Amino acid sequence: MLDYQPTRFMAEDSRYDEAKADKAVNFIQNLKHTKGKWFKKPFLLLPWQEQIIRDIYGVVKPDGTRQFSTVYIEIPKKMGKSELAAAVALKQLCADGEQRAEVYGCAADRQQASIVFDVAKDMVELSPALSKHIEIRKANKLMTYLPTNSKYQVLSAEVGGKHGFNISSVVFDELHTQPNRDLYDVMTKGSGDARTQPLFFLITTAGNDTHSICYETHQKALDIIEGRKHDPTFYPVIFGAPEDADWTDPEVWKLANPSLGVTVDISKVEAACESAKQNPGEENAFRQLRLNQWVKQSVRWMPMNKWDACSFKFDEKELEGRPCYGGLDLSSSTDITAFVLVFPPRSEDEEYIVIPHFWIPEENMRARVRRDHVPYDVWERQGFLETTEGNVIHYAYIEQYIEELGKRFNIREIAFDRWGAVQMVQNLEGMGFSVVPFGQGFKDMSPPTKELMKLVLERRLAHGGHPVLRWMMDNIFVRTDSAGNIKPDKEKSTEKIDGAVAMIMALDRAIRNGNNNGASVYDERGLFVI
C-alpha cells in the first residue's frame, strides 16, 4: 500500500478521509487489466496512480464532499492513461453514491472517445460482480448501472453546441485534440451544478496548439503547481520534461514517464530516441509523446524559456526623445501589419528595448479568431493589437500612427521590406522619416537574426512580455544555407512572424547605428556564429 502523504493542494479547512480513499482504491483494484501481458490480472494501482486516486476521493471539505471537482492529468503516451480513465469512469458510474448519475466520455471524435469506453466495457465483462448489474449497448457506446439507473455514454466534439446535460462526471480523453473549446465549455461550465460533487476528469498528453483549450488548462495547472494561482477545486498533475532538458538523457525519460519499466519498456523509448536522432523530423513527436513537452514546429529556433526571461518591464515615457529605429512589415492588405521600434542601449549595462505595434482589419478579425484559433480579439481588448476600419488594412491610419510615434521618439530610420510598401514609404518620407529598404535574403537577414539570438541568450533584450510578439517568436522556423547563414522562413513557420521580422530589421539598424551613428558592433567584433 502507498505510504500516502496528503496533497499540498489540500485547502486549510479540508481533511483526508482515509475510508473514502480506501473505498475508491479498493473498487479500482478489484477491476482487471484488459490487454497484453496484463490481461485478466488485477488492476493494482502504481504509486503515482494511487496518489491521484487518494487525493481525488480522500480529500474532502468540512461537509464531507470532495474538495477537487476538476482533475487535470498531463502524461506521456503508454503510461496507463486509458486504463486509469476507464477505472475512474466506472467508479463514478457505480460507486459514487449518485442516483441516476450521468457520466460522459468525451474526446475530439467518436473513435477517440470510444477508446476509454471500450476499456471500461472490457473491465465490466471481466468482473462478475459488475457484469450482472451493468447493461452494455456496444453500438450506442452506452452502459447503464441498473441499481441506480446511472449511465455512462460517449460524446464527441460534434455535440459541442448541445446543452441540457445534468452531468455528474466527465472523462475527457486527449483534451489536446479538441478542435475548439465548445464541447469543453458545454460539459464543464455549469452543467454539473445540480449535482452535489461533480467530477471533471481531464487526461491528455501534451499538444502543439498553444491557443487551444488544453493549453489554457495546462497553463492554469502549471500556475497552480508553481504557486502563481490558487484554486482549491482544481487538482493539477503534469508529468513532463523541462523545455531545456536533454531529450536524449534516460534520466529525463524517467522524470517524465512514471510508469517507465512497467507499462512500457525502456528499450522502446531508446529505439524511439535513436530514430529521432537519425531523423530530426521525428524529434518533436518524441518530445511531445514520450517527454510530454508542448512543441510547435518541426525545427525550433527560439528557446521560449530564454525569450520569456527577457520580459523586462520599462516605462515608455522615459524613452521619449531617445534615438530608436523602426522595422515595418506590411504583409498583405488583409493580414497583420507590424511596426517595431528598437532602442539601442546607452551603456553596456542597458538592454536593447523593443516596442512592437500591430494592426489587423476589424471586419475579418472574428473570422480569423474562429479559423486560426488565435486570440486576436483578446489581444485587441487588452491593448496589444489594434484594428483598422474595414476588411483591409487602413494604411493611412498606420501612417498617422507612426507620425505620432515620431513626435514622441527620435526615430532615426525605418527599415522596410520592399514588397508592397512603395506608397507607404513615399508617404512616410513625405513626413520627414528616413526610410531604408531591407532585403529579406540571407545576406541582410542573417547578421541581425543571429545577433537577436545572442542578445536573448545574454538577457540583453527587453521586450516587456508582449504576447503578440511572443506568439510570433514561438512561430519562427529558420532556414539555413550551405554557408551557415540563417533567416526567418515565412513559408515554413507555423503561423505569423511579421512582428519578429520587423524587429529583426529594426535591430539591424539599431546595431549598425547605435545612439551616435558610430561604428557598427558587427565591425567591432564580427558576427555571432550559432
mmCIF file of C-alpha atoms in Angstrom, residues 98-234:
data_model
loop_
_atom_site.group_PDB
_atom_site.id
_atom_site.type_symbol
_atom_site.label_atom_id
_atom_site.label_comp_id
_atom_site.label_asym_id
_atom_site.label_seq_id
_atom_site.Cartn_x
_atom_site.Cartn_y
_atom_site.Cartn_z
ATOM 1 C CA GLU A 98 -25.168 9.184 -7.009
ATOM 2 C CA GLN A 99 -28.682 8.282 -8.147
ATOM 3 C CA ARG A 100 -29.223 8.479 -11.903
ATOM 4 C CA ALA A 101 -25.646 9.570 -12.400
ATOM 5 C CA GLU A 102 -24.702 10.852 -15.849
ATOM 6 C CA VAL A 103 -21.105 10.022 -16.760
ATOM 7 C CA TYR A 104 -19.810 11.120 -20.146
ATOM 8 C CA GLY A 105 -16.691 10.119 -22.010
ATOM 9 C CA CYS A 106 -15.535 12.934 -24.296
ATOM 10 C CA ALA A 107 -12.904 13.316 -26.981
ATOM 11 C CA ALA A 108 -12.356 15.067 -30.297
ATOM 12 C CA ASP A 109 -14.193 12.385 -32.259
ATOM 13 C CA ARG A 110 -16.288 9.324 -31.534
ATOM 14 C CA GLN A 111 -13.456 6.922 -32.288
ATOM 15 C CA GLN A 112 -11.129 8.585 -29.789
ATOM 16 C CA ALA A 113 -13.889 8.841 -27.189
ATOM 17 C CA SER A 114 -14.590 5.133 -27.620
ATOM 18 C CA ILE A 115 -11.074 4.101 -26.542
ATOM 19 C CA VAL A 116 -11.666 4.671 -22.827
ATOM 20 C CA PHE A 117 -15.246 3.373 -23.095
ATOM 21 C CA ASP A 118 -14.071 0.123 -24.696
ATOM 22 C CA VAL A 119 -11.524 -0.402 -21.919
ATOM 23 C CA ALA A 120 -14.278 0.176 -19.344
ATOM 24 C CA LYS A 121 -16.556 -2.262 -21.198
ATOM 25 C CA ASP A 122 -13.855 -4.957 -21.113
ATOM 26 C CA MET A 123 -13.296 -4.297 -17.412
ATOM 27 C CA VAL A 124 -17.011 -4.832 -16.772
ATOM 28 C CA GLU A 125 -17.085 -8.045 -18.801
ATOM 29 C CA LEU A 126 -14.110 -9.370 -16.795
ATOM 30 C CA SER A 127 -15.865 -8.587 -13.488
ATOM 31 C CA PRO A 128 -18.686 -10.983 -12.446
ATOM 32 C CA ALA A 129 -19.793 -8.513 -9.770
ATOM 33 C CA LEU A 130 -20.217 -5.654 -12.240
ATOM 34 C CA SER A 131 -21.358 -7.513 -15.343
ATOM 35 C CA LYS A 132 -24.591 -8.701 -13.708
ATOM 36 C CA HIS A 133 -25.540 -5.123 -12.774
ATOM 37 C CA ILE A 134 -24.434 -3.250 -15.906
ATOM 38 C CA GLU A 135 -26.221 -3.301 -19.236
ATOM 39 C CA ILE A 136 -23.955 -2.517 -22.200
ATOM 40 C CA ARG A 137 -25.116 -1.256 -25.582
ATOM 41 C CA LYS A 138 -21.996 -1.536 -27.704
ATOM 42 C CA ALA A 139 -23.428 0.077 -30.814
ATOM 43 C CA ASN A 140 -24.564 3.156 -28.896
ATOM 44 C CA LYS A 141 -21.461 3.294 -26.690
ATOM 45 C CA LEU A 142 -23.725 3.361 -23.664
ATOM 46 C CA MET A 143 -23.675 1.419 -20.425
ATOM 47 C CA THR A 144 -26.263 1.583 -17.644
ATOM 48 C CA TYR A 145 -25.751 0.681 -13.981
ATOM 49 C CA LEU A 146 -29.146 -0.790 -13.166
ATOM 50 C CA PRO A 147 -29.279 -0.396 -9.332
ATOM 51 C CA THR A 148 -29.194 3.427 -9.621
ATOM 52 C CA ASN A 149 -30.243 3.781 -13.271
ATOM 53 C CA SER A 150 -26.975 5.617 -13.925
ATOM 54 C CA LYS A 151 -25.464 5.839 -17.390
ATOM 55 C CA TYR A 152 -22.054 6.206 -18.999
ATOM 56 C CA GLN A 153 -22.141 7.448 -22.591
ATOM 57 C CA VAL A 154 -19.647 8.513 -25.236
ATOM 58 C CA LEU A 155 -19.776 12.022 -26.714
ATOM 59 C CA SER A 156 -17.520 13.770 -29.197
ATOM 60 C CA ALA A 157 -16.823 17.314 -30.370
ATOM 61 C CA GLU A 158 -19.733 17.112 -32.830
ATOM 62 C CA VAL A 159 -22.195 17.692 -29.943
ATOM 63 C CA GLY A 160 -20.338 20.742 -28.701
ATOM 64 C CA GLY A 161 -23.279 23.031 -29.359
ATOM 65 C CA LYS A 162 -25.810 20.998 -27.400
ATOM 66 C CA HIS A 163 -26.929 21.736 -23.860
ATOM 67 C CA GLY A 164 -29.231 20.248 -21.247
ATOM 68 C CA PHE A 165 -26.861 17.714 -19.707
ATOM 69 C CA ASN A 166 -27.230 17.001 -15.988
ATOM 70 C CA ILE A 167 -23.658 15.908 -15.549
ATOM 71 C CA SER A 168 -22.268 14.090 -12.550
ATOM 72 C CA SER A 169 -18.920 13.214 -14.178
ATOM 73 C CA VAL A 170 -16.986 13.852 -17.375
ATOM 74 C CA VAL A 171 -13.915 11.946 -18.533
ATOM 75 C CA PHE A 172 -12.091 13.941 -21.221
ATOM 76 C CA ASP A 173 -9.544 11.854 -23.104
ATOM 77 C CA GLU A 174 -6.750 13.592 -25.064
ATOM 78 C CA LEU A 175 -8.021 17.092 -24.392
ATOM 79 C CA HIS A 176 -5.286 18.476 -26.655
ATOM 80 C CA THR A 177 -7.108 17.139 -29.747
ATOM 81 C CA GLN A 178 -10.255 19.220 -29.184
ATOM 82 C CA PRO A 179 -10.742 21.372 -32.321
ATOM 83 C CA ASN A 180 -12.184 24.228 -30.237
ATOM 84 C CA ARG A 181 -13.465 24.877 -26.728
ATOM 85 C CA ASP A 182 -17.170 24.297 -27.493
ATOM 86 C CA LEU A 183 -17.540 20.774 -26.097
ATOM 87 C CA TYR A 184 -15.344 21.561 -23.090
ATOM 88 C CA ASP A 185 -17.443 24.599 -22.188
ATOM 89 C CA VAL A 186 -20.733 22.747 -22.624
ATOM 90 C CA MET A 187 -19.590 19.878 -20.401
ATOM 91 C CA THR A 188 -17.848 21.850 -17.646
ATOM 92 C CA LYS A 189 -19.491 25.285 -17.358
ATOM 93 C CA GLY A 190 -22.499 24.926 -15.077
ATOM 94 C CA SER A 191 -23.705 21.585 -16.411
ATOM 95 C CA GLY A 192 -22.922 19.859 -13.113
ATOM 96 C CA ASP A 193 -24.449 22.487 -10.837
ATOM 97 C CA ALA A 194 -27.381 20.255 -9.912
ATOM 98 C CA ARG A 195 -25.004 17.571 -8.579
ATOM 99 C CA THR A 196 -23.535 17.523 -5.094
ATOM 100 C CA GLN A 197 -19.957 16.779 -6.156
ATOM 101 C CA PRO A 198 -19.449 16.637 -9.929
ATOM 102 C CA LEU A 199 -16.076 15.430 -11.207
ATOM 103 C CA PHE A 200 -14.403 16.637 -14.383
ATOM 104 C CA PHE A 201 -11.535 14.248 -15.097
ATOM 105 C CA LEU A 202 -9.240 15.548 -17.847
ATOM 106 C CA ILE A 203 -6.369 13.355 -19.017
ATOM 107 C CA THR A 204 -4.137 14.058 -22.001
ATOM 108 C CA THR A 205 -0.691 14.088 -23.494
ATOM 109 C CA ALA A 206 0.869 17.435 -24.401
ATOM 110 C CA GLY A 207 -0.187 19.033 -27.674
ATOM 111 C CA ASN A 208 1.149 21.577 -30.131
ATOM 112 C CA ASP A 209 -1.589 24.234 -30.302
ATOM 113 C CA THR A 210 -0.809 26.895 -27.725
ATOM 114 C CA HIS A 211 -4.132 28.614 -28.379
ATOM 115 C CA SER A 212 -6.242 25.562 -27.542
ATOM 116 C CA ILE A 213 -8.457 24.906 -24.533
ATOM 117 C CA CYS A 214 -5.981 22.217 -23.499
ATOM 118 C CA TYR A 215 -3.054 24.642 -23.422
ATOM 119 C CA GLU A 216 -5.195 27.117 -21.500
ATOM 120 C CA THR A 217 -5.910 24.388 -18.937
ATOM 121 C CA HIS A 218 -2.255 23.298 -18.981
ATOM 122 C CA GLN A 219 -1.214 26.857 -18.145
ATOM 123 C CA LYS A 220 -3.692 27.022 -15.276
ATOM 124 C CA ALA A 221 -2.367 23.713 -13.923
ATOM 125 C CA LEU A 222 1.200 24.975 -14.208
ATOM 126 C CA ASP A 223 0.320 28.250 -12.490
ATOM 127 C CA ILE A 224 -1.233 26.344 -9.580
ATOM 128 C CA ILE A 225 1.694 23.927 -9.325
ATOM 129 C CA GLU A 226 4.195 26.804 -9.297
ATOM 130 C CA GLY A 227 2.152 28.909 -6.872
ATOM 131 C CA ARG A 228 1.102 31.734 -9.205
ATOM 132 C CA LYS A 229 -2.581 30.867 -8.879
ATOM 133 C CA HIS A 230 -4.765 29.253 -6.245
ATOM 134 C CA ASP A 231 -7.900 27.235 -6.976
ATOM 135 C CA PRO A 232 -8.817 24.679 -4.287
ATOM 136 C CA THR A 233 -11.252 22.937 -6.667
ATOM 137 C CA PHE A 234 -8.592 22.249 -9.313
#
